[in-house]
Structures are given as C-alpha cells and as structure tokens.
Coordinates of C-alpha atoms in Angstrom, one line a residue:
Chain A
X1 CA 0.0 0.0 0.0
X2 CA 2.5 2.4 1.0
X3 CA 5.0 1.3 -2.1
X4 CA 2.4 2.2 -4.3
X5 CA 1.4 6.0 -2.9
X6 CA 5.2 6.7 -1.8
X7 CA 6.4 7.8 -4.5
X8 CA 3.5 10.3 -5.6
X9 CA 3.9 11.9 -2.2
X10 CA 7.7 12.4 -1.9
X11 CA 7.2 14.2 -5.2
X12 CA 4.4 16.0 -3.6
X13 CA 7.1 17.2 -1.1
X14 CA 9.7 18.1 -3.5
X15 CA 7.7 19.9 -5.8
X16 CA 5.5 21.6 -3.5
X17 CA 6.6 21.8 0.1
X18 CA 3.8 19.7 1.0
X19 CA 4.4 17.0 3.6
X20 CA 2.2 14.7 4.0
X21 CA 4.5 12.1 6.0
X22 CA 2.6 9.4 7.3
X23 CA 2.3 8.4 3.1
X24 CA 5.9 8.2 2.1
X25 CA 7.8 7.4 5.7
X26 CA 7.0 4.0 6.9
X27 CA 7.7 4.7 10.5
X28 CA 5.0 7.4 10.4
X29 CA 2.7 5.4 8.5
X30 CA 2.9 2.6 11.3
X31 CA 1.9 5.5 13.7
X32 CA -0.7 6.9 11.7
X33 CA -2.5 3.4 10.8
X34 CA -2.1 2.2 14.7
X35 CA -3.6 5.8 15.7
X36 CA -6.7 4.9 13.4
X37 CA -7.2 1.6 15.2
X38 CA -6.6 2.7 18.3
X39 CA -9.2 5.7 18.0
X40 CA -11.8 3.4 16.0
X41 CA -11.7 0.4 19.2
X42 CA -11.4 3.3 21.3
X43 CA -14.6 5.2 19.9
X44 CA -16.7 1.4 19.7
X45 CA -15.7 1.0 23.4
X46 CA -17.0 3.9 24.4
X47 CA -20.2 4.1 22.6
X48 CA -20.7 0.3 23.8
X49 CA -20.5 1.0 27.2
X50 CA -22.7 3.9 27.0
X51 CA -24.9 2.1 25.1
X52 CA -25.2 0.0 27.8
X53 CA -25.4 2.3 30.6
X54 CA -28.1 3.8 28.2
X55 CA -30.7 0.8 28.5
X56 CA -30.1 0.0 32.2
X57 CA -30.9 3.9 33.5
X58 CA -33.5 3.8 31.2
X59 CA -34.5 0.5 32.7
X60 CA -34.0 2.2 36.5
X61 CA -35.8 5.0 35.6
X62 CA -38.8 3.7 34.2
X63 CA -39.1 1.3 37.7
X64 CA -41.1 2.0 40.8
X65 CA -37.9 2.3 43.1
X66 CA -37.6 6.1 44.2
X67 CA -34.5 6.3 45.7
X68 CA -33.1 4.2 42.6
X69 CA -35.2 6.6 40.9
X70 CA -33.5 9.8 42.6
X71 CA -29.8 8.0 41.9
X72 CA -30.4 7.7 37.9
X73 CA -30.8 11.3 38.1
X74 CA -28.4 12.3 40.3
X75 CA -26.0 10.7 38.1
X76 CA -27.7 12.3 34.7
X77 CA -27.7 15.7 36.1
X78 CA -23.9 15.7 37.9
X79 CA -22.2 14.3 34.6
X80 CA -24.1 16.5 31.9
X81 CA -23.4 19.5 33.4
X82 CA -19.9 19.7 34.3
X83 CA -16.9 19.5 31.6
X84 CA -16.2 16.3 30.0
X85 CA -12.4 16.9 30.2
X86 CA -12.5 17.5 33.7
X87 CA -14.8 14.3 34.5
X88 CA -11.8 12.1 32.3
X89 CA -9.1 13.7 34.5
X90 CA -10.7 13.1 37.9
X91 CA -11.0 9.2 36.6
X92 CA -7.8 9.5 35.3
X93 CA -5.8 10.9 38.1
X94 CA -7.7 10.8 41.0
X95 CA -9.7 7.4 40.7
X96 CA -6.8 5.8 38.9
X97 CA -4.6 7.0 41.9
X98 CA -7.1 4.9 44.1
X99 CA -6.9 1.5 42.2
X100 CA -4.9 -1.3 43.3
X101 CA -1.4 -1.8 40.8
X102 CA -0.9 -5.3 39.3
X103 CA 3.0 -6.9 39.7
X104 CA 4.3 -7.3 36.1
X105 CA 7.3 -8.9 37.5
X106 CA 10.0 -6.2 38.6
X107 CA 7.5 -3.2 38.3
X108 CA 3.6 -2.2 38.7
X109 CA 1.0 -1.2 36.3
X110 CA -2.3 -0.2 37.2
X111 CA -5.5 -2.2 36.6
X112 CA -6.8 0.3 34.3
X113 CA -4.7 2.1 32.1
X114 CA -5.4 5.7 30.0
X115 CA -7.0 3.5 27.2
X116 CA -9.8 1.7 29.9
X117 CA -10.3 4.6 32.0
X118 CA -11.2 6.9 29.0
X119 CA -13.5 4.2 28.0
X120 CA -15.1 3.9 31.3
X121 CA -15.2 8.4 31.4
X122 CA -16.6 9.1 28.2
X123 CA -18.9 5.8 28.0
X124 CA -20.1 7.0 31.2
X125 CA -20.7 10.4 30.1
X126 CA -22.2 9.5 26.6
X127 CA -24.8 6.9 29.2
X128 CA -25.9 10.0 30.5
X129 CA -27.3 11.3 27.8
X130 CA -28.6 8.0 26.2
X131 CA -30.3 7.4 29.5
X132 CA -32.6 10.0 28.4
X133 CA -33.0 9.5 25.1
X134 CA -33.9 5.6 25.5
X135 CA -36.7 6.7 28.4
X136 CA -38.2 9.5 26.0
X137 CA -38.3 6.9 23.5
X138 CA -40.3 4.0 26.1
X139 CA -42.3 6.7 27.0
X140 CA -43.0 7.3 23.4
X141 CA -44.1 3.7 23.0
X142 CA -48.0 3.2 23.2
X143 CA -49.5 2.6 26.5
X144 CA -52.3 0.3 24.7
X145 CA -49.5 -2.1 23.2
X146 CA -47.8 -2.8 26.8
X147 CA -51.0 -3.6 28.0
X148 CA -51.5 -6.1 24.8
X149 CA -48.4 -7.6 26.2
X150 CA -49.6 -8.0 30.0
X151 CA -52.5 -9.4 28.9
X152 CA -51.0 -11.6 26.9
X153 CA -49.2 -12.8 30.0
X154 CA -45.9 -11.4 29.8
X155 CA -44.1 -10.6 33.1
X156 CA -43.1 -7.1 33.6
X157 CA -39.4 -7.8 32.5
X158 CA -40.8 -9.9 29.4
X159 CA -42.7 -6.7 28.5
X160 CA -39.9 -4.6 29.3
X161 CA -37.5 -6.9 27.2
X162 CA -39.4 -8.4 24.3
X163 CA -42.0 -5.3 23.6
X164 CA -41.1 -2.2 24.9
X165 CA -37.5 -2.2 24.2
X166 CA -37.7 -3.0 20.7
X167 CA -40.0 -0.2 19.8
X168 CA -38.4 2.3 22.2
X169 CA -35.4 1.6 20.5
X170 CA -36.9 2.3 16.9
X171 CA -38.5 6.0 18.3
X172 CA -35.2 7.2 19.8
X173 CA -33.0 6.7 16.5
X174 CA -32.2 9.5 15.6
X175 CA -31.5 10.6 18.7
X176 CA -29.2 8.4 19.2
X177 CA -27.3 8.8 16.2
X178 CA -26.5 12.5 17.4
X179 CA -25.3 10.9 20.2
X180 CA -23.2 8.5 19.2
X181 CA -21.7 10.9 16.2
X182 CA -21.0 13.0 19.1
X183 CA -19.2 10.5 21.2
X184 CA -17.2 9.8 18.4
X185 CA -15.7 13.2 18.2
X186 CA -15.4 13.3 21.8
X187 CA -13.1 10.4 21.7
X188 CA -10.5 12.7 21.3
X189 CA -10.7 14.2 24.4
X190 CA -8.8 10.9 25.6
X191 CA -5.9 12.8 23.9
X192 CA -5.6 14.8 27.4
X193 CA -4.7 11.5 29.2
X194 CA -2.5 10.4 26.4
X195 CA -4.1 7.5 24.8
X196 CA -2.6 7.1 21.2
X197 CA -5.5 7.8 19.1
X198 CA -5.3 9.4 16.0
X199 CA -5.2 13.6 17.3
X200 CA -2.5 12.2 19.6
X201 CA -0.4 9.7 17.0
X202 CA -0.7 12.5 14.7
X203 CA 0.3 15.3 17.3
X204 CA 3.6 13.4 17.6
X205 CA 4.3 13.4 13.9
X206 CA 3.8 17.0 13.7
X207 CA 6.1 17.9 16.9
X208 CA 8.7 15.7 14.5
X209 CA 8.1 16.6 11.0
X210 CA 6.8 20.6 11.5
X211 CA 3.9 19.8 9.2
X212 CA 0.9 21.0 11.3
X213 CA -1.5 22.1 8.3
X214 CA -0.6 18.6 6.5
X215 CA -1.3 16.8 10.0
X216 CA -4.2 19.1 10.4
X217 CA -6.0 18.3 7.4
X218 CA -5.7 15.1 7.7
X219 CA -7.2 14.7 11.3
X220 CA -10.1 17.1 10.2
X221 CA -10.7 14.9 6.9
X222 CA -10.3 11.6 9.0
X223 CA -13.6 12.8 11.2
X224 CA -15.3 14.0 8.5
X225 CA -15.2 10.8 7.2
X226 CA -15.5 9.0 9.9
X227 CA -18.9 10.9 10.9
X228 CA -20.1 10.4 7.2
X229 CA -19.6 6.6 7.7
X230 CA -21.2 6.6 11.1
X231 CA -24.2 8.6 9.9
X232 CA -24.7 6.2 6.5
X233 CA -24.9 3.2 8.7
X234 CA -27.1 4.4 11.2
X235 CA -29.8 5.8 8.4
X236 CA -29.0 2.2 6.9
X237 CA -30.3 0.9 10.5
X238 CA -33.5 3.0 10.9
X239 CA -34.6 1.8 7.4
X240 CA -34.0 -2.0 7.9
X241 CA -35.8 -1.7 11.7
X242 CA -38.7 0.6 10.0
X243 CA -41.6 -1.3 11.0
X244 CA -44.3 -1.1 8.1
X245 CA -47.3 1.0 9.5
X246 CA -45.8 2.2 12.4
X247 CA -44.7 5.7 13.4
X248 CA -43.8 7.9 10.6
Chain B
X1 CA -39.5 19.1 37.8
X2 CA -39.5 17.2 41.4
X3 CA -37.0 14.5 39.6
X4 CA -34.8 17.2 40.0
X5 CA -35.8 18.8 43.3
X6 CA -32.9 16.3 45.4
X7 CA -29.7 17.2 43.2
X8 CA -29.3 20.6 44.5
X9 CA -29.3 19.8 47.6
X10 CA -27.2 16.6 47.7
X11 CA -24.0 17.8 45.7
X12 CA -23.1 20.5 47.9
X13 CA -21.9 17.6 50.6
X14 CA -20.8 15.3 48.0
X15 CA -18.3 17.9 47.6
X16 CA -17.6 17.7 50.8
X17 CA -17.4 13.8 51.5
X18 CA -14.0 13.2 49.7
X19 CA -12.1 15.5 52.3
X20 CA -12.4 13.6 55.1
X21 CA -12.0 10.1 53.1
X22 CA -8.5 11.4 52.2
X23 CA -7.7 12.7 55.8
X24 CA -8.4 9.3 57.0
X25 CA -5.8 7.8 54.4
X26 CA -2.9 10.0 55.1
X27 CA -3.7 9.8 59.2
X28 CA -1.1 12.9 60.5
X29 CA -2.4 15.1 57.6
X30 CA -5.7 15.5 59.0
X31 CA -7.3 17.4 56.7
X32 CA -4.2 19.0 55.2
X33 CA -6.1 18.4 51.4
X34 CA -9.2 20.2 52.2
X35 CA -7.4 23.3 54.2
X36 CA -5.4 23.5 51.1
X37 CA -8.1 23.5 48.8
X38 CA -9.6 26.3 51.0
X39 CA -6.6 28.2 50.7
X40 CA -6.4 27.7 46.8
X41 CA -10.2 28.5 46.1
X42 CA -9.8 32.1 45.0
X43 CA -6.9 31.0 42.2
X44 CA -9.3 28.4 41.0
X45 CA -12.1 31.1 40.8
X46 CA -9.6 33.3 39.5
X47 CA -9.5 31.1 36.6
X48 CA -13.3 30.5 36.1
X49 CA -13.9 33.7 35.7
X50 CA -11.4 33.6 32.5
X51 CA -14.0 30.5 31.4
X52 CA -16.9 32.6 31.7
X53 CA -15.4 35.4 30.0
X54 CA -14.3 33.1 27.0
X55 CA -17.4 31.5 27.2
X56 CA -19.7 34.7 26.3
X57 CA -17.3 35.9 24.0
X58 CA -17.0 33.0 22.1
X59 CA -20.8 32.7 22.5
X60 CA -21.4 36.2 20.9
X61 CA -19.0 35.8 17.9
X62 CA -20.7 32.1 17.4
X63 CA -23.8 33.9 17.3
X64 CA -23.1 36.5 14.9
X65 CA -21.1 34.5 12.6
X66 CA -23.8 31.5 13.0
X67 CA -26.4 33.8 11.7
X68 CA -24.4 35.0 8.8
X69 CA -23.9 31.8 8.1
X70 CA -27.4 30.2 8.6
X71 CA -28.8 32.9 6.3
X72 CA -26.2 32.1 3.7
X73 CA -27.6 28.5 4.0
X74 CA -30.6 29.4 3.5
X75 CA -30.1 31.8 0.2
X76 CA -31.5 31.0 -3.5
X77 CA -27.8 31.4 -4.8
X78 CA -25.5 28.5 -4.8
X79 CA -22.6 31.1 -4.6
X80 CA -23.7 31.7 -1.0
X81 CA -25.3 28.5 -0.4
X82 CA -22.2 25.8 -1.3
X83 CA -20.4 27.7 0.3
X84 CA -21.6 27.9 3.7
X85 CA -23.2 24.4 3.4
X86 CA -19.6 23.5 3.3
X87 CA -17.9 25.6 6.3
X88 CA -21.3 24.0 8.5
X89 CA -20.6 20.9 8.0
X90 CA -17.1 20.6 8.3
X91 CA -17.2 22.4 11.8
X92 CA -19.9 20.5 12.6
X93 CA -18.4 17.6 12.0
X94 CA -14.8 17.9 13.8
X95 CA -14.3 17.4 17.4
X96 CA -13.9 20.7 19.3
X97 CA -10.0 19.6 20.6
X98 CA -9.3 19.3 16.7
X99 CA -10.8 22.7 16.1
X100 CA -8.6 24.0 18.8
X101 CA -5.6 22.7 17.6
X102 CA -5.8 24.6 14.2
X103 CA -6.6 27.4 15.4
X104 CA -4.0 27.5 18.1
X105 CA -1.3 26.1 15.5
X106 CA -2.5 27.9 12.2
X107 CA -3.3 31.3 13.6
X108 CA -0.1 33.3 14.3
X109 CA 0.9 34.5 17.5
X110 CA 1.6 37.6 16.7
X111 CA -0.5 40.3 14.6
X112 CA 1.2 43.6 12.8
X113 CA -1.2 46.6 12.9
X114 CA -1.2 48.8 10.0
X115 CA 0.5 51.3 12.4
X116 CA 3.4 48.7 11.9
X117 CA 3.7 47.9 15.7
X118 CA 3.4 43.8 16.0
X119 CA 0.9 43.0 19.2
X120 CA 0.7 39.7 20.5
X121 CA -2.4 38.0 20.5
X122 CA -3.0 35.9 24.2
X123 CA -3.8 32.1 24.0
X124 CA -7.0 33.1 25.5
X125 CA -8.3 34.9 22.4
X126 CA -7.0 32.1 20.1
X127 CA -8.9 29.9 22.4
X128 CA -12.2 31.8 22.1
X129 CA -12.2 32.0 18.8
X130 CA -11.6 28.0 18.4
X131 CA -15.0 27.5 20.9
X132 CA -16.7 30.2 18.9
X133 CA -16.3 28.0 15.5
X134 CA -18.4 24.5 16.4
X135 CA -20.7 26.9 18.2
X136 CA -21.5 29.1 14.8
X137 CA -21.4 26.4 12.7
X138 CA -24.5 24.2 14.9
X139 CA -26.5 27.6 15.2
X140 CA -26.4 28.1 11.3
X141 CA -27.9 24.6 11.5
X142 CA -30.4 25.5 13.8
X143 CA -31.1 29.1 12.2
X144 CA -31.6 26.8 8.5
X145 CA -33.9 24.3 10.4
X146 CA -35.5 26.7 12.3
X147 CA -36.7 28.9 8.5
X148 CA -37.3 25.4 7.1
X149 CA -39.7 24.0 9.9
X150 CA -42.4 27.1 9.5
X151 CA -45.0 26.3 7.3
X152 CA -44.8 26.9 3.8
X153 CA -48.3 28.5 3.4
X154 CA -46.5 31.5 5.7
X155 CA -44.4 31.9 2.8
X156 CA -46.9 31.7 0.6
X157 CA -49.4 33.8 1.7
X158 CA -46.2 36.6 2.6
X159 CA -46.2 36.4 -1.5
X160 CA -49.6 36.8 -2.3
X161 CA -49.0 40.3 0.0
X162 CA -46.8 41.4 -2.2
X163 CA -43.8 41.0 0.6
X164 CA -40.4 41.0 -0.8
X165 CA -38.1 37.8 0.2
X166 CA -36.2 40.2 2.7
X167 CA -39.4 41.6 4.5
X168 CA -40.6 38.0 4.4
X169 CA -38.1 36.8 6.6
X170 CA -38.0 39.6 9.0
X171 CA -41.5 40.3 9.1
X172 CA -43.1 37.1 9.3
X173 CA -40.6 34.2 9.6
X174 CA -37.8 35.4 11.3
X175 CA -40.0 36.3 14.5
X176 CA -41.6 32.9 14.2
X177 CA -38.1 31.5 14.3
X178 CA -36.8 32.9 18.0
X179 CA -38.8 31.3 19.7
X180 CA -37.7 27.9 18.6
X181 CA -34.2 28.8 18.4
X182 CA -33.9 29.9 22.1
X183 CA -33.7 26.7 23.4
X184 CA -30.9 25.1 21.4
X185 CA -29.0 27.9 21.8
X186 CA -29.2 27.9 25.5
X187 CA -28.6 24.6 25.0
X188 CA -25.1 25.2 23.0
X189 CA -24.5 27.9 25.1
X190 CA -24.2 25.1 28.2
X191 CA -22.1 23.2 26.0
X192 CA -19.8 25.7 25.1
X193 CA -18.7 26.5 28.5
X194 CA -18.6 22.9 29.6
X195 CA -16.1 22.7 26.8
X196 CA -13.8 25.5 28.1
X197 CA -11.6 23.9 30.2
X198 CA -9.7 22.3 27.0
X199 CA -8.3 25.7 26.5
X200 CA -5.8 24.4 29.4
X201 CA -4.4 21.9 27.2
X202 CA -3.0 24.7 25.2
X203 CA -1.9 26.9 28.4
X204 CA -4.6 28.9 29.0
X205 CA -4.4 29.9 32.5
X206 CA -8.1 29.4 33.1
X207 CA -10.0 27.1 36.2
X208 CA -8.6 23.7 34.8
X209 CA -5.4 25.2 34.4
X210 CA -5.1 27.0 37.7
X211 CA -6.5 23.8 39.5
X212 CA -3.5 21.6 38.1
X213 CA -1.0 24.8 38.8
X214 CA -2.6 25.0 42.5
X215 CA -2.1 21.1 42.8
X216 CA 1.3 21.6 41.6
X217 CA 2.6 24.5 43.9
X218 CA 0.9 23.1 46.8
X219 CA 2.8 20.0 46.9
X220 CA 1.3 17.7 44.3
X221 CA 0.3 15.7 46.9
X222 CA -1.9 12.6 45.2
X223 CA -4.5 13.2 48.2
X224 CA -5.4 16.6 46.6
X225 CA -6.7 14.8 43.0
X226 CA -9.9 14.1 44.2
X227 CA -10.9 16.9 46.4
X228 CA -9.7 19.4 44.3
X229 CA -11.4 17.8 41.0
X230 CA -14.4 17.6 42.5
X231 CA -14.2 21.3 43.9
X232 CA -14.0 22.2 40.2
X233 CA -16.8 20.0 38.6
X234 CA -19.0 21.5 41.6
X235 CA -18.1 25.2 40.5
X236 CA -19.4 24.3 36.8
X237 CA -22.3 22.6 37.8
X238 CA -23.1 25.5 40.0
X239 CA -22.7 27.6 36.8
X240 CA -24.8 25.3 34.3
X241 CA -27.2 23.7 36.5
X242 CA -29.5 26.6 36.6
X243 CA -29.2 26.9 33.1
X244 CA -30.2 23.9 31.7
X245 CA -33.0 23.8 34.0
X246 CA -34.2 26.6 32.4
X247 CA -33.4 25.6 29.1
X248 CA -35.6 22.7 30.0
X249 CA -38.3 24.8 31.4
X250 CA -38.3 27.1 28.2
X251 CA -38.5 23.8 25.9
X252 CA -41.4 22.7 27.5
X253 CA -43.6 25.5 27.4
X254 CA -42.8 26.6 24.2
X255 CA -43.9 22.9 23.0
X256 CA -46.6 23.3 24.6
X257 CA -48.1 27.0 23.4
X258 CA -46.9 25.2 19.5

C-alpha cells in the first residue's frame, strides 16, 4: 500500500513543500494506521458502554424504586453539566490514583490504564445522555401495546425486554445517532490522558516533521469521514428496523 | 421538575465527602487536602472567571457569525449556499479539541497593525475564537432548520401580500423563528462552557489550568486529585445547572403554546 502511494507523495514534497508524512515514511505510516485503530476500538468501546449504561438507566428510571429513581438522576444531572475533560481527568488521576497496581514482574502497572479509563469516562458520560434518550423513547411507546403484552401474559421484564425495548429503541433513533456521532468526536478528548489515538499519534508526527496544516488536514478529513460513515450506517439501520405502518 | 428537586441539595456535601476520606488515608495530615483547597479556592475562581469570559465571548462571535452563516444557507444562490453548506458541515463535523488545535497552530501569535507595531495575541483569544467556530457552525444549522420548519403557506401567503423575500423573513418568519431557536442555543451555550476547560491543554491559565498549577505549587500531593477535582466539577455545575433547567423549562412551554 504504502509502495504504491510513496512515491507520488515524496514528489508531492519536493515539488511543492507539502508534507504529508505518514504516506511516504514507513515509520510514520505505522503511527498513523495504529492511531486509526486505536481511535476506532477506542470510539466502539465507548459508545458500547454507554450504550449500555443507556438501557439499564432507562430501565431504572422507568421502575417504581424512588431512591433508585432519585440516583439515575443524580448521576444524569452531575455528569451533563460539568466539563467532560474534567470528569476524564478526575477518573484518570484521581480514581486511577485509588486503584490497586498489578505486579508485572520487577515493576507495577495499574488495573486500568489511560485506554480503559477513557472508555469507562466518556462511555459513562455519553450513558448519561442515552439514559434519556432511551426513556423519551419508552415513553414514546404506546401505553395500549404494553397492556396487549400483559395481557398476553408477559411478566413485567418480558414486557420490558421483548415489547417495549424494541420499539423504544426504533422511536429514539435519531436521537441516538446525534449521540453517538458526538461521542465519536469526543473520543478525542482521551488525547488529554494520552491515549494514542489518531489527534495524539498524529500530534507526535507534527512535533517531529513541522507539518501541522498537513497533519491538520488530515485529522479534520479523518472525522469528516468517519462521521459520514457513522451517519450512512445508522440511516442504513432505521430503514431495515422501520416497522411497516408504524410511526412515521 | 420534582425529579430534580434532590440534586441541588445533595452535591453540595458530596463535595464535601472526599475531604475527610482522604484525611483518614494519610492519618497525620488531617485534613491538610481540604485546608489547602480552602486556601487555593480564589486561584481556581480566578481562573473560572477567565471560562466565563471566553465562554460569552466565544458565545457572541458564534452567534453573529452563525447567523451570517445560517442565512447564507438558506439563500437562493448556490454562490452563497455551497459555500456555507460546506464551512457548517465541516465544523460541525470535527471534534472541538481538533478545532482547537488549528486554530491554536495555524493562527499566528503575533499580529502587525497597519501602524506597523506587532501585538501579540493571548492564548485566550485564540482559544475563544476556536469554541466560537463549532458553536457558529450548529446555530447556522439551527437558524436553516428553524426557516425550514415554518410552514410553507406562511411563505406563501407573505407572496400573495406582495412582501419581498427580505421583509418576508424579517417580518413574518424570522420572529416565528426565535422562539424555537432559544432553546438550542441555550442549549449550545451550556455546552460551550462545559467545553472551556480544553483551553488548558494549550496553556490557557483558566479554572482547569489554575486547578493543576494549584495542585502543583501546593505540593502535588496525590491526596489533593480528588478533592480538588471535584471542587472544580462542583463550580461548573453550579454555573450550568441553573441553566439547563431553564433551558428545560423554556422547551417545555414553548412545545406546549406550539
């Protein structure tokens, strides 16, 4: 791959001035291609876990425990409204300062490193917000069909599961897709706590080569694209789950 | 609104319940991490202020430029439209941090006036300008999706008046429009000041960056990390909590009067 391009590039830089590094120099390459990866497990990670997070609050919130009740929001409330970056740095530093260090033979790592607790910050900040989007979207979900269900003999938790779930999840779509193109952006916020995604492999290439506006295009291009992809598949989703005759 | 009726009253001491965890830990330092903190608080407030004051700056340029932009959006002329259809969408698109970066790296540090003196232009004002451009770029959005959601027979019945385009839109549209913009842009406005703090990343001296410099010159003792984060998050929240509640309150009536 690189054989091919190399050449076209290192012209590119002779004739021009342009440098676009990572596509002639194989050691930059290596860094830009593992910066990708990194940022793409790192952005499916998070958006997992708040995925997760997501359908559980939802799942707390919509039960008749009031102090479990009173939690879900406590935790909604306290992480949207204070700064994301601040949020990754307490987990970082100050809860990763906490957590018990593993013997690696000869010296200690932590449990979690930058990589896990920036999936555990930002999942658990993106939750927040799908918290609410999943409940607006089972409250969205007719009040006649979930009594179809009970009286069809489904427990409360079969309703929940089978019935509910699967139509909430088709009503808060769109929704979600903000939501999970914005998580992907804020993945690089892990940058902060040095994770080597792509703003941070390709941060390092520019402190080496002095080609920031290369570098810079290329990290604006790569979430261009990236959110492009994201948003095609997710429109791909909401047609294949449209339900003929219901909603819109 | 009784959902939220506990939170304001339970994060004041959750604030509080780290200091004496800590004090228990380091057992002769009683309390040595919250005294500091204490001590720091005014440094730390020092440095909000400086996110506020980026904040509304960056908030006022977003909202001028977003305009601009949304109308350009909206025009009949694809000179104006591609465009701006264009700038939206790649700041839409590219995480604020990014954003940042350019503008820190691409703008020059240094400005000469016509006069021929150079002045030097503070990381701050970089900064603002580098919140300001996701900001302008999602109220364009909001300005061309506000225009598009009224009605068409407004438009229509404007043209059987006899209104021109221009007195269209600020006679009969644009008004319409406000109201349903208000929210969002509260909304974005929350945002924008949540986002603030990534200025410190580039050296901005604002509350993130005073918090680690207070850390720092007060022994960078690992007991302070929790206290002292939390003292921050519990300034912001002070700051946007009211807000979005309001923001909230706002959404809901005006879904309800439309």
């Amino acid at each position: 791959m690189l054989d091919l391009i190399a050449p076209f590039f290192e012209r590119l830089y002779e004739t021009t001035g342009l440098n676009f590094s990572p596509f002639y120099d194989q050691y930059d390459w290596n860094r830009f291609v593992e910066g990708m990866w990194i940022s793409l497990k790192l952005i499916a990670c998070i958006i997992a876990v708040s995925l997760v997070i997501g359908v559980l609050g939802a799942a707390a919130q919509s039960s008749k425990n009031r102090p479990l009740r009173w939690l879900v929001a406590i935790y909604i409330e306290s992480f949207r409204n204070t700064p994301p970056i601040v949020q990754l740095l307490f987990f970082y530093f100050a809860l990763g300062a906490i957590t018990p260090q593993v013997d690696m033979g000869g010296w200690y790592e932590p449990v979690i490193g930058s990589f896990g607790w920036s999936v555990i910050a930002l999942g658990i900040f993106g939750g927040s917000y799908n918290v609410e989007i999943f409940r607006s979207g089972i409250e969205a979900v007719p009040e006649t069909t979930v009594e179809a269900a009970e009286s069809l003999g489904f427990s409360g938790l079969k309703t929940f599961i089978y019935v509910t779930l699967p139509l909430a999840f088709r009503i808060c779509l769109p929704a979600l897709t903000n939501n999970i193109i914005s998580l992907a952006k804020t993945s690089s916020l892990a940058y902060v706590i040095a994770v080597p995604e792509i703003t941070y492999t390709l941060n390092g290439i520019w402190s080496d080569n002095v080609n920031v506006p290369e570098m810079m295009i290329l990290l604006f291009l790569y979430y261009i694209v990236l959110v492009a992809i994201i948003a095609r598949a997710m429109a791909m989703l909401e047609r294949r789950l449209a339900l003929p005759g219901y909603g819109q | 609104m009784n959902r939220l009726g506990p939170i304001a009253a339970i994060v004041p001491p959750a604030l509080l319940w780290s200091a004496p965890a800590i004090a228990q830990q380091t057992g002769e330092l009683r309390e040595s991490a919250f005294a500091t903190l204490v001590i720091w608080m005014p440094f730390i407030f020092e440095g909000f202020v400086l996110n506020l004051l980026m904040s509304v700056l960056a908030m006022a340029l977003a909202t001028i430029t977003g305009v601009i932009l949304g109308f350009m959006q909206i025009s009949p002329s694809a000179i104006l439209r591609v465009p701006a259809r264009l700038v939206t969408h790649l700041f839409r698109n590219s995480p604020w941090i990014v954003i940042l970066f350019a503008i820190m790296f691409l703008v020059p540090f240094q400005v000469t006036l016509p006069g021929g003196d150079t002045v030097l232009v503070p990381a701050w004002i970089k900064a603002t300008i580098g919140f300001a451009l996701p900001v302008m770029a999602n109220i364009s959005e909001i300005l061309r999706g506000a225009v598009m959601s009224i009605p068409s027979g407004q438009w229509e019945s404007a043209e059987s008046l006899a209104f021109t385009r221009g007195q269209t839109l600020r006679h009969i549209i644009l008004p319409q429009c406000i109201r349903r913009m208000l929210p969002p842009w509260m909304n974005w406005y929350a945002l924008l000041t949540l986002m603030t703090p990534i200025a410190a990343v580039l050296g901005v001296n604002e509350a993130l960056g005073n918090t680690q410099a207070a850390m720092e010159a007060a022994g960078a003792r690992p007991e302070f990390l929790v206290p002292f984060y939390l003292f921050l998050m519990g300034i912001f929240f002070a700051f946007i909590y009211p807000i979005s509640i309001f923001t909230r309150r706002l959404e809901r009536r005006f879904a309800a009067v439309t």
